[in-house]
Tab-separated table of C-alpha atoms in Angstrom:
chain	number	residue	atom	x	y	z
B	1	VAL	CA	26.164	-27.664	-59.766
B	2	THR	CA	29.724	-28.924	-60.174
B	3	GLY	CA	31.353	-32.308	-59.874
B	4	VAL	CA	34.223	-34.494	-60.960
B	5	ILE	CA	34.273	-37.589	-63.134
B	6	ASN	CA	35.199	-40.644	-61.061
B	7	CYS	CA	34.531	-43.383	-63.636
B	8	THR	CA	34.755	-43.141	-67.436
B	9	LEU	CA	32.479	-45.418	-69.464
B	10	HIS	CA	32.724	-46.922	-72.945
B	11	ALA	CA	29.357	-48.310	-74.010
B	12	ARG	CA	26.405	-47.322	-76.166
B	13	SER	CA	22.921	-48.493	-77.002
B	14	GLU	CA	20.647	-48.026	-79.994
B	15	ARG	CA	17.437	-49.100	-78.196
B	16	ARG	CA	17.914	-48.191	-74.525
B	17	GLY	CA	14.365	-46.923	-73.931
B	18	LEU	CA	15.238	-44.406	-71.215
B	19	GLU	CA	12.035	-42.775	-70.013
B	20	LEU	CA	12.827	-39.219	-68.967
B	21	ALA	CA	10.854	-38.067	-65.951
B	22	ALA	CA	8.230	-35.388	-66.595
B	23	PHE	CA	9.749	-32.927	-64.123
B	24	PRO	CA	12.290	-30.370	-65.460
B	25	SER	CA	14.318	-29.883	-62.269
B	26	ARG	CA	16.165	-31.908	-59.650
B	27	ALA	CA	18.171	-31.043	-56.554
B	28	LEU	CA	21.606	-32.669	-56.417
B	29	LEU	CA	23.449	-32.854	-53.109
B	30	LYS	CA	27.169	-32.632	-52.414
B	31	ASN	CA	28.868	-36.064	-52.462
B	32	GLU	CA	26.087	-37.808	-54.450
B	33	ILE	CA	27.210	-39.872	-57.433
B	34	HIS	CA	25.211	-39.820	-60.689
B	35	GLU	CA	25.646	-41.141	-64.225
B	36	LEU	CA	26.017	-38.955	-67.319
B	37	ILE	CA	24.496	-40.348	-70.511
B	38	LEU	CA	24.630	-38.597	-73.882
B	39	THR	CA	22.101	-38.563	-76.718
B	40	ALA	CA	21.833	-36.719	-80.020
B	41	GLU	CA	18.055	-37.337	-80.181
B	42	GLU	CA	15.454	-34.645	-79.554
B	43	ALA	CA	15.024	-35.157	-75.835
B	44	GLY	CA	13.345	-33.470	-72.910
B	45	PRO	CA	11.178	-34.121	-69.869
B	46	GLY	CA	8.583	-36.832	-70.497
B	47	LYS	CA	10.258	-38.169	-73.665
B	48	THR	CA	11.871	-41.546	-74.390
B	49	VAL	CA	15.504	-41.765	-75.499
B	50	ASN	CA	16.929	-44.746	-77.361
B	51	GLN	CA	20.276	-43.909	-78.978
B	52	ILE	CA	22.752	-43.186	-76.200
B	53	ALA	CA	26.437	-43.189	-75.324
B	54	TYR	CA	27.616	-43.554	-71.752
B	55	LEU	CA	30.021	-40.830	-70.615
B	56	GLY	CA	30.674	-41.804	-66.988
B	57	PHE	CA	29.838	-41.356	-63.337
B	58	PHE	CA	30.561	-38.138	-61.461
B	59	GLU	CA	30.549	-37.023	-57.833
B	60	ILE	CA	28.910	-33.735	-56.852
B	61	THR	CA	31.366	-31.272	-55.294
B	62	GLU	CA	28.948	-28.319	-55.172
B	63	GLY	CA	25.251	-29.145	-54.971
B	64	GLY	CA	22.340	-27.155	-56.330
B	65	ILE	CA	19.339	-27.274	-58.618
B	66	LEU	CA	19.461	-28.532	-62.217
B	67	TRP	CA	16.954	-27.475	-64.883
B	68	ALA	CA	16.312	-29.112	-68.242
B	69	GLY	CA	18.062	-26.831	-70.723
B	70	ASP	CA	21.084	-26.112	-68.499
B	71	GLU	CA	24.401	-25.923	-70.339
B	72	VAL	CA	26.718	-28.842	-69.527
B	73	TYR	CA	30.495	-28.346	-69.490
B	74	LEU	CA	33.377	-30.821	-69.264
B	75	ASP	CA	36.681	-29.217	-68.263
B	76	GLY	CA	35.348	-25.828	-69.359
B	77	VAL	CA	34.053	-26.929	-72.787
B	78	MET	CA	30.307	-26.919	-73.403
B	79	ILE	CA	29.277	-30.361	-74.626
B	80	GLY	CA	25.490	-29.980	-74.685
B	81	ARG	CA	22.331	-29.227	-72.711
B	82	LEU	CA	20.641	-31.117	-69.919
B	83	ALA	CA	17.703	-33.034	-71.428
B	84	GLY	CA	16.343	-34.720	-68.314
B	85	TYR	CA	16.562	-37.547	-65.813
B	86	ASP	CA	15.908	-41.265	-66.009
B	87	LEU	CA	15.097	-42.915	-62.673
B	88	THR	CA	15.825	-46.549	-63.622
B	89	HIS	CA	18.503	-46.928	-60.927
B	90	TYR	CA	17.056	-44.508	-58.352
B	91	PRO	CA	17.625	-44.274	-55.372
B	92	ASN	CA	21.155	-45.502	-56.138
B	93	HIS	CA	21.729	-42.772	-58.742
B	94	PHE	CA	20.047	-40.694	-61.453
B	95	ASN	CA	20.794	-41.197	-65.126
B	96	ILE	CA	21.345	-37.592	-66.204
B	97	ILE	CA	20.744	-37.275	-69.938
B	98	VAL	CA	22.644	-34.633	-71.931
B	99	ARG	CA	21.647	-33.708	-75.473
B	100	VAL	CA	24.756	-33.318	-77.631
B	101	SER	CA	25.540	-32.823	-81.313
B	102	GLU	CA	26.663	-35.685	-83.519
B	103	PRO	CA	28.877	-37.637	-83.454
B	104	LEU	CA	27.607	-39.437	-80.374
B	105	LEU	CA	30.746	-40.512	-78.468
B	106	THR	CA	31.367	-42.432	-75.244
B	107	GLY	CA	33.432	-41.030	-72.387
B	108	GLN	CA	36.410	-43.134	-73.444
B	109	GLU	CA	36.097	-41.978	-77.078
B	110	MET	CA	36.005	-38.368	-75.818
B	111	ASN	CA	39.198	-39.088	-73.826
B	112	ILE	CA	37.498	-38.118	-70.551
B	113	HIS	CA	39.474	-39.152	-67.455
B	114	PRO	CA	38.672	-39.323	-63.749
B	115	GLY	CA	39.126	-35.877	-62.234
B	116	ALA	CA	37.609	-34.013	-65.203
B	117	GLU	CA	35.297	-31.234	-64.018
B	118	VAL	CA	31.583	-31.398	-64.783
B	119	ARG	CA	29.624	-28.121	-64.517
B	120	PHE	CA	25.952	-27.361	-65.094
B	121	VAL	CA	25.142	-23.717	-65.833
B	122	PHE	CA	21.620	-22.257	-65.949
B	123	SER	CA	21.322	-20.507	-69.305
B	124	GLY	CA	17.891	-18.989	-68.770
B	125	LYS	CA	16.480	-21.458	-71.304
B	126	THR	CA	14.399	-24.479	-70.410
B	127	LEU	CA	13.268	-27.380	-72.574
């Protein structure tokens, strides 16, 4: 699955309470728009995530299937692994949660700009 950032965000929360869905996979279709949210917490399907940083929204340019544990790249640099999906805003969009290493930065703090490529790569590992 690939996409491009179309909106960079600069916000965080210490007590967001995102409830990750129990399922490990999701199909994403070309032209859908979803939100990328980062966490440094232990996270996976069925878990709750509190400490987050908002990276941004991205539009799918090549659809496919995502699996918890997929590697997540921004402009060719691996930033973390797909932890899961929060359905708070569904059917408008998924919150796609990515587990990253500290420090936990927002999209603006990471200097991410619209047009940056997002790529999910199956690594053979699942959470």
